[in-house]
Every structure is written in C-alpha cells, then in structure tokens.
Short mmCIF file of C-alpha atoms in Angstrom, two decimals:
data_model
loop_
_atom_site.label_atom_id
_atom_site.label_comp_id
_atom_site.label_asym_id
_atom_site.label_seq_id
_atom_site.Cartn_x
_atom_site.Cartn_y
_atom_site.Cartn_z
CA MET A 1 -5.51 -5.95 18.13
CA SER A 2 -7.25 -8.94 16.57
CA ASN A 3 -5.90 -12.46 17.08
CA ARG A 4 -4.95 -12.55 13.40
CA ILE A 5 -2.64 -9.58 13.83
CA GLU A 6 -1.27 -10.71 17.19
CA ARG A 7 -0.18 -13.95 15.53
CA LEU A 8 1.94 -11.91 13.11
CA GLY A 9 3.85 -10.47 16.07
CA LEU A 10 3.31 -6.83 15.06
CA ARG A 11 3.81 -3.75 17.21
CA LEU A 12 0.88 -2.14 15.47
CA PRO A 13 -1.91 -3.47 13.21
CA LEU A 14 -0.26 -1.74 10.27
CA MET A 15 1.22 -2.38 6.83
CA ALA A 16 3.16 0.19 4.85
CA ALA A 17 1.52 0.06 1.43
CA PRO A 18 3.29 -1.32 -1.64
CA MET A 19 4.04 1.85 -3.63
CA SER A 20 5.84 2.44 -6.91
CA ILE A 21 9.25 4.07 -6.33
CA ALA A 22 8.62 4.80 -2.63
CA SER A 23 8.69 1.18 -1.42
CA ASN A 24 12.37 0.34 -1.68
CA VAL A 25 14.65 -2.00 0.26
CA ALA A 26 15.43 0.66 2.88
CA LEU A 27 11.78 1.41 3.58
CA VAL A 28 10.69 -2.23 3.80
CA SER A 29 13.62 -3.17 6.03
CA ALA A 30 12.99 -0.20 8.32
CA CYS A 31 9.33 -1.21 8.65
CA SER A 32 10.31 -4.77 9.64
CA ARG A 33 12.70 -3.42 12.28
CA ALA A 34 10.03 -1.04 13.56
CA GLY A 35 7.54 -3.88 14.07
CA ILE A 36 5.10 -3.38 11.19
CA VAL A 37 4.65 -5.09 7.82
CA GLY A 38 6.62 -3.53 4.97
CA CYS A 39 5.45 -4.36 1.44
CA PHE A 40 6.77 -3.63 -2.04
CA PRO A 41 5.54 -4.30 -5.59
CA THR A 42 7.64 -6.67 -7.65
CA HIS A 43 8.07 -4.13 -10.45
CA ASN A 44 10.12 -1.94 -8.10
CA ALA A 45 12.66 -4.73 -7.71
CA ALA A 46 12.81 -5.23 -11.48
CA ARG A 47 14.53 -1.83 -11.70
CA GLY A 48 16.90 -2.48 -8.84
CA GLY A 49 18.69 -5.82 -9.19
CA GLY A 50 15.74 -8.19 -9.36
CA LEU A 51 13.28 -9.67 -6.90
CA ALA A 52 15.57 -12.44 -5.61
CA SER A 53 18.26 -9.88 -4.87
CA TRP A 54 15.86 -7.56 -3.01
CA LEU A 55 14.51 -10.40 -0.92
CA SER A 56 18.02 -11.62 -0.07
CA THR A 57 19.08 -8.16 1.06
CA ILE A 58 15.96 -7.65 3.20
CA ARG A 59 16.24 -11.12 4.72
CA ALA A 60 19.89 -10.43 5.60
CA ASP A 61 18.90 -7.24 7.39
CA GLN A 62 16.15 -9.05 9.27
CA GLN A 63 18.67 -11.68 10.39
CA ALA A 64 21.14 -9.03 11.47
CA PHE A 65 18.37 -7.36 13.52
CA ALA A 66 17.43 -10.68 15.07
CA ASP A 67 21.10 -11.34 15.94
CA GLN A 68 21.07 -8.04 17.81
CA GLY A 69 18.12 -9.23 19.90
CA GLY A 70 15.35 -7.64 17.83
CA THR A 71 12.21 -9.26 16.55
CA PRO A 72 11.72 -8.37 12.90
CA ALA A 73 8.15 -8.16 11.61
CA PRO A 74 7.25 -10.12 8.49
CA ILE A 75 7.45 -8.46 5.10
CA ALA A 76 5.01 -8.79 2.19
CA VAL A 77 5.40 -8.78 -1.57
CA ASN A 78 2.80 -7.31 -3.92
CA ILE A 79 2.19 -9.23 -7.11
CA ASN A 80 0.13 -7.97 -10.02
CA VAL A 81 -2.03 -10.77 -11.42
CA SER A 82 -3.50 -9.06 -14.48
CA ARG A 83 -4.06 -11.12 -17.63
CA GLN A 84 -1.44 -9.03 -19.41
CA LYS A 85 1.34 -10.41 -17.19
CA PRO A 86 3.37 -13.18 -18.86
CA ALA A 87 2.96 -16.54 -17.13
CA ASP A 88 6.71 -17.13 -16.90
CA ILE A 89 7.26 -13.87 -15.04
CA LEU A 90 4.52 -14.65 -12.55
CA ALA A 91 5.94 -18.13 -12.03
CA GLN A 92 9.43 -16.74 -11.34
CA GLU A 93 8.10 -14.14 -8.90
CA LEU A 94 6.28 -16.85 -6.97
CA ALA A 95 9.34 -19.08 -7.02
CA ASP A 96 11.49 -16.27 -5.61
CA CYS A 97 8.97 -15.52 -2.87
CA ARG A 98 8.67 -19.20 -1.95
CA ALA A 99 12.46 -19.61 -1.81
CA ALA A 100 12.70 -16.59 0.51
CA GLY A 101 9.96 -17.89 2.79
CA ILE A 102 7.64 -14.95 2.23
CA SER A 103 4.46 -15.60 4.21
CA ILE A 104 2.32 -12.68 3.01
CA ILE A 105 1.51 -11.94 -0.62
CA THR A 106 -0.68 -9.01 -1.60
CA SER A 107 -2.22 -8.99 -5.07
CA ASN A 108 -4.07 -6.66 -7.39
CA ALA A 109 -5.44 -6.01 -10.85
CA GLY A 110 -6.80 -9.42 -11.74
CA ASN A 111 -8.20 -12.75 -10.63
CA PRO A 112 -6.13 -14.09 -7.71
CA ALA A 113 -7.50 -17.65 -7.80
CA GLU A 114 -4.40 -19.33 -9.26
CA LEU A 115 -2.10 -17.19 -7.13
CA VAL A 116 -3.99 -18.26 -4.00
CA LYS A 117 -3.51 -21.96 -4.85
CA ARG A 118 0.23 -21.57 -5.34
CA VAL A 119 0.80 -19.43 -2.22
CA HIS A 120 -1.32 -21.72 -0.07
CA ASP A 121 0.87 -24.57 -1.28
CA TRP A 122 3.80 -23.20 0.71
CA GLY A 123 1.68 -22.06 3.66
CA GLY A 124 1.46 -18.36 2.79
CA ILE A 125 -1.52 -16.07 2.75
CA VAL A 126 -2.94 -13.82 0.04
CA ILE A 127 -4.47 -10.37 0.59
CA HIS A 128 -6.19 -8.97 -2.52
CA ASP A 129 -7.07 -5.35 -3.35
CA ALA A 130 -10.70 -4.32 -3.79
CA THR A 131 -12.23 -0.92 -4.50
CA THR A 132 -15.84 -2.12 -4.81
CA VAL A 133 -18.04 -4.62 -3.04
CA GLU A 134 -18.27 -6.65 -6.28
CA GLN A 135 -14.48 -6.92 -6.47
CA ALA A 136 -14.40 -8.04 -2.84
CA GLU A 137 -17.02 -10.71 -3.50
CA LYS A 138 -15.03 -12.11 -6.46
CA ALA A 139 -11.82 -12.21 -4.37
CA VAL A 140 -13.63 -14.04 -1.56
CA ALA A 141 -14.85 -16.56 -4.12
CA ALA A 142 -11.20 -17.07 -5.12
CA ASP A 143 -10.46 -18.13 -1.50
CA VAL A 144 -8.26 -15.19 -0.53
CA ASP A 145 -7.20 -14.94 3.10
CA GLY A 146 -7.58 -11.19 3.30
CA LEU A 147 -8.86 -8.11 1.51
CA MET A 148 -7.27 -4.69 1.25
CA LEU A 149 -10.25 -2.37 0.92
CA VAL A 150 -8.94 0.70 -0.95
CA CYS A 151 -11.30 3.50 0.09
CA ALA A 152 -11.90 7.11 -0.88
CA GLY A 153 -8.91 9.36 -0.27
CA ALA A 154 -6.21 6.74 -0.88
CA GLY A 155 -3.06 7.91 -2.61
CA GLY A 156 -2.24 6.67 -6.05
CA LEU A 157 -4.84 4.29 -7.47
CA GLY A 158 -7.70 4.81 -5.03
CA GLY A 159 -11.33 3.87 -4.71
CA LEU A 160 -14.40 6.07 -4.18
CA LEU A 161 -16.23 4.26 -1.38
CA SER A 162 -16.41 5.55 2.17
CA PRO A 163 -14.76 3.21 4.70
CA PHE A 164 -17.76 3.77 7.00
CA ALA A 165 -19.92 1.84 4.50
CA PHE A 166 -17.33 -0.29 2.69
CA VAL A 167 -15.67 -1.99 5.65
CA PRO A 168 -18.88 -3.01 7.54
CA LYS A 169 -20.49 -4.24 4.33
CA VAL A 170 -17.57 -6.49 3.47
CA ARG A 171 -17.28 -7.67 7.05
CA SER A 172 -20.91 -8.80 6.88
CA PHE A 173 -19.98 -11.56 4.40
CA PHE A 174 -16.22 -12.06 4.94
CA GLY A 175 -14.62 -13.43 8.09
CA GLY A 176 -11.00 -13.16 6.93
CA MET A 177 -8.46 -10.41 7.40
CA ILE A 178 -9.54 -6.92 6.33
CA GLN A 179 -7.11 -4.09 5.76
CA LEU A 180 -8.48 -0.55 5.44
CA ALA A 181 -6.52 1.64 3.03
CA GLY A 182 -7.16 5.29 2.30
CA GLY A 183 -7.05 8.49 4.35
CA VAL A 184 -5.27 7.22 7.48
CA ALA A 185 -2.09 8.91 8.67
CA ASP A 186 -2.19 8.73 12.46
CA GLY A 187 -2.70 6.27 15.29
CA ALA A 188 -6.26 7.38 15.96
CA GLY A 189 -7.13 6.39 12.39
CA ILE A 190 -5.71 2.92 12.99
CA ALA A 191 -7.86 2.51 16.10
CA ALA A 192 -10.90 3.81 14.21
CA ALA A 193 -10.34 1.22 11.49
CA GLU A 194 -10.46 -1.56 14.10
CA ILE A 195 -13.69 -0.19 15.53
CA LEU A 196 -15.22 -0.24 12.02
CA GLY A 197 -14.40 -3.93 11.73
CA ALA A 198 -10.98 -3.94 10.02
CA ASP A 199 -8.08 -5.96 11.37
CA MET A 200 -5.41 -3.51 10.32
CA VAL A 201 -4.59 -0.48 8.23
CA CYS A 202 -2.59 -0.29 5.02
CA MET A 203 -0.96 3.17 5.09
CA GLY A 204 0.70 4.63 2.04
CA THR A 205 0.96 8.40 1.76
CA ARG A 206 2.32 8.88 5.30
CA PHE A 207 5.20 6.48 4.48
CA ILE A 208 6.07 8.25 1.24
CA ALA A 209 7.14 11.21 3.44
CA THR A 210 9.78 9.30 5.43
CA GLU A 211 13.55 9.41 5.32
CA GLU A 212 13.85 5.90 3.90
CA SER A 213 11.25 6.30 1.14
CA GLY A 214 12.64 6.04 -2.39
CA VAL A 215 10.88 9.10 -3.85
CA ALA A 216 12.54 12.43 -4.60
CA ALA A 217 13.13 14.80 -1.68
CA GLY A 218 10.84 17.33 -3.38
CA HIS A 219 7.97 14.83 -3.29
CA LYS A 220 8.41 14.32 0.44
CA GLN A 221 8.50 18.04 1.13
CA MET A 222 5.47 18.69 -1.05
CA LEU A 223 3.50 16.15 1.00
CA ALA A 224 4.60 17.82 4.21
CA ARG A 225 3.26 21.17 2.91
CA ALA A 226 0.11 19.83 1.24
CA ARG A 227 -3.41 20.98 2.05
CA MET A 228 -6.53 18.91 1.46
CA SER A 229 -7.35 21.09 -1.54
CA ASP A 230 -4.03 20.13 -3.15
CA ILE A 231 -5.24 16.56 -3.74
CA LEU A 232 -6.84 15.85 -7.11
CA TRP A 233 -8.64 12.61 -8.03
CA THR A 234 -8.51 12.17 -11.78
CA GLU A 235 -8.51 9.53 -14.49
CA ASN A 236 -6.60 11.75 -16.93
CA ILE A 237 -3.07 11.03 -15.69
CA VAL A 238 -2.92 7.23 -15.90
CA GLY A 239 -6.26 6.27 -17.47
CA ILE A 240 -7.91 5.12 -14.23
CA GLY A 241 -8.85 7.09 -11.12
CA ALA A 242 -5.92 8.12 -8.90
CA ASN A 243 -5.03 10.91 -6.50
CA PHE A 244 -2.26 13.34 -7.47
CA LEU A 245 -0.75 16.47 -5.99
CA LYS A 246 -1.94 19.58 -7.81
CA PRO A 247 1.32 21.49 -7.17
CA SER A 248 3.28 18.69 -8.89
CA LEU A 249 1.02 18.88 -11.94
CA ALA A 250 1.36 22.69 -12.07
CA GLU A 251 5.16 22.50 -11.80
CA HIS A 252 5.16 20.55 -15.06
CA GLY A 253 2.92 22.99 -16.94
CA LEU A 254 -0.39 21.21 -16.44
CA ASP A 255 -3.54 23.02 -15.36
CA PRO A 256 -5.09 20.74 -12.68
CA ASP A 257 -8.57 22.12 -13.54
CA HIS A 258 -8.18 21.50 -17.28
CA LEU A 259 -6.09 18.37 -17.80
CA PRO A 260 -5.72 16.84 -21.28
CA ALA A 261 -8.68 14.56 -21.96
CA LEU A 262 -8.30 10.83 -22.45
CA ASP A 263 -8.09 9.76 -26.07
CA GLU A 264 -10.76 7.69 -27.84
CA LYS A 265 -9.30 4.47 -26.37
CA GLY A 266 -9.32 5.83 -22.81
CA ARG A 267 -5.56 6.45 -22.71
CA PRO A 268 -3.91 9.53 -21.20
CA SER A 269 -2.94 12.36 -23.55
CA LEU A 270 -0.15 13.92 -21.52
CA PRO A 271 2.54 16.05 -23.16
CA GLU A 272 5.46 13.95 -24.38
CA GLY A 273 8.06 13.25 -21.71
CA LEU A 274 5.77 13.62 -18.67
CA ARG A 275 5.77 10.45 -16.59
CA PRO A 276 3.24 9.69 -13.86
CA TRP A 277 4.59 8.78 -10.41
CA SER A 278 8.22 9.73 -11.03
CA MET A 279 7.47 13.27 -12.31
CA LEU A 280 3.77 13.78 -11.60
CA TRP A 281 3.61 12.96 -7.91
CA SER A 282 0.79 11.21 -6.08
CA GLY A 283 -0.58 11.61 -2.60
CA GLY A 284 -3.81 10.81 -0.77
CA GLN A 285 -6.06 13.02 1.28
CA SER A 286 -4.12 12.14 4.41
CA ALA A 287 -1.30 14.36 3.08
CA ALA A 288 -3.17 17.17 4.90
CA LEU A 289 -2.19 15.42 8.15
CA ILE A 290 1.50 15.27 7.30
CA GLY A 291 3.83 18.00 8.53
CA ASP A 292 7.28 16.45 8.59
CA VAL A 293 9.58 13.77 7.07
CA PRO A 294 10.61 11.48 9.96
CA SER A 295 12.48 8.18 9.97
CA VAL A 296 10.29 5.10 9.79
CA ALA A 297 11.32 4.22 13.37
CA GLY A 298 10.32 7.64 14.61
CA LEU A 299 7.02 7.58 12.72
CA VAL A 300 6.03 4.14 13.98
CA SER A 301 6.83 5.13 17.56
CA ARG A 302 4.59 8.17 17.15
CA LEU A 303 1.80 6.12 15.58
CA HIS A 304 2.06 3.59 18.42
CA GLU A 305 1.60 6.25 21.09
CA GLU A 306 -1.31 7.82 19.20
CA TYR A 307 -2.90 4.42 18.78
CA ARG A 308 -2.56 3.49 22.45
CA LEU A 309 -4.11 6.81 23.50
CA ALA A 310 -7.01 6.40 21.07
CA ARG A 311 -7.68 2.87 22.25
CA ARG A 312 -7.67 3.96 25.90
CA GLN A 313 -10.11 6.74 25.10
CA ALA A 314 -12.36 4.38 23.14
CA ASP A 315 -12.41 1.85 25.97
#
C-alpha cells in the first residue's frame, strides 16, 4: 500500500462508496470496525435523524470498538457542493463534520474550492469526484487532496472512461491521492488499481450486497443473481448517465430497451410514482462478480486474502 494509505491505518486500500440508501450507520460502522473507510452522503442522514446524530452514533461505536482493543478505521462524509445547495445547509454540514473530528470529506457535483478551504482549516482532506480529465484538472486547481476517478462500469452515477487510460493520465499531472471507482469487486481488482497508479479503490456495488447495507433485501439478492448483461447504462432514469439493473426496471413495467425519452428540458419522463434508487435499483458491472450477501466483516476478510494473493503473484 502507498504511504498515504498506510498513514490512515487501513487494513486494505479501500473505501466503501457513499451510496444513497445503502450507506447507513450500520454499514459505515461495520466498515470502520473491519479496517476500511466507510463513507455516506449527508442526504442519507437527513432522512434518519440528522447528520450530527449519525456522526455521534458512529463515533460512539468506534469508541466502543477501541475500548475492546480494536483499531477503528476513519470514516468519511460525502458532501454535495452543487450551486443549488443552500449556503446555510452546507455551512451546517461542515460544522457538524468539524465538531465530530471527521478527517476525510468526499465531494461531488460542483466546485470544491470553498469546501477545500474550510476543511483544510480543521486539518481534514478533501477527495473530489471526477468522471473526465477536465473535471479532474478543475478539482486539482481547487487544491483538492485527492480525486475519486469514477470510471466505466461504476454503479449509480458512473463515468464512461476506461481506468486503464483515466488513472495513468490523471497520475501524470496529479501527485495526490487517487481512488479508482468502477468495476472492482474483489481483492485482485484492488491490487490492479494500485499497479495502474491509484492509491486505493472506492467500491460501491459489492457493498450494496452486504448484510448491513440499507437497501431492500430484494435489491441485494438481485445483485447476487445479476449477469453482466443485466446492467444498463442510461440517462433516461435520472437525467444523467447511470447504471441500473434491467430486472428491476422490468419488474416495474419498464422496457429496458425502450425507456421513456427525456423531455425537452432533459428531465426523466418516468411513469408517476416510480422513484429511482429506492424502486428502480442500481448496480455496476461488478455485479456479475457478486454471488452472495455476506457481512461487511466477512467480505473485507475475503477481499484482504484475495488482495494479498494478487500482490504476491504480481511481485
């Protein structure tokens, strides 16, 4: 592992991605206990007691684990920095994270420059999403500490670039932390990401199908049964490109090959009552590598053994 990751005290160079619905308190706490970074988006907490409450609960679990002799891994919070977000909400989220001593903030959907200044003020780091080289360049100009390169095959809101080109290109002009996201579901993939030039992997779909994940049981089982051909990249569900599970669309009366077109303003035209994420389920191409629904602890142990084997073979 790189020196950057070793300093975080992780068992594996791995973050469980911040995912709507799936990333709940149980999942993030289990990741911390298992020795990897757990991350959640702030909007998840808004539906479950508020950000300060979530952070307090997770911190209490980390302390309990430490009291038992364990070494909890750090957690991260994902903050959307789009221009549509009210300034007072952003300020409160940052205040809650600072009060809880959160050292890692991930960001997306906007210019992270102001966020970086505020997080650096308390000694934290910012890792910003990018799906294109141009987005990565803008984030670097904003002085981010890391980049999450969302590559082809990622679940949910994914990019279209191959990691074999995207990661080396960004590494050629950026010396900070690089996370590879998209298409990784095993320890060999984590090792491969390091060889490409990434410091760690951000893994989403594999963690949706875990016992602690907050999604419906049917979503987990669908991922465990999914084939590569069951994954559909489309803009017609949420208005921007994302990967969804074809069987989930079909279960709600949609024809995956003939989805309702976007309206003249580029907005989805789904039948009334159909909600993306909670009803129309997402999953990346790595779903084809998933065959079970383990606990987070069991999954991380498996990934660790696969990673160690892959590294030995590579060396």
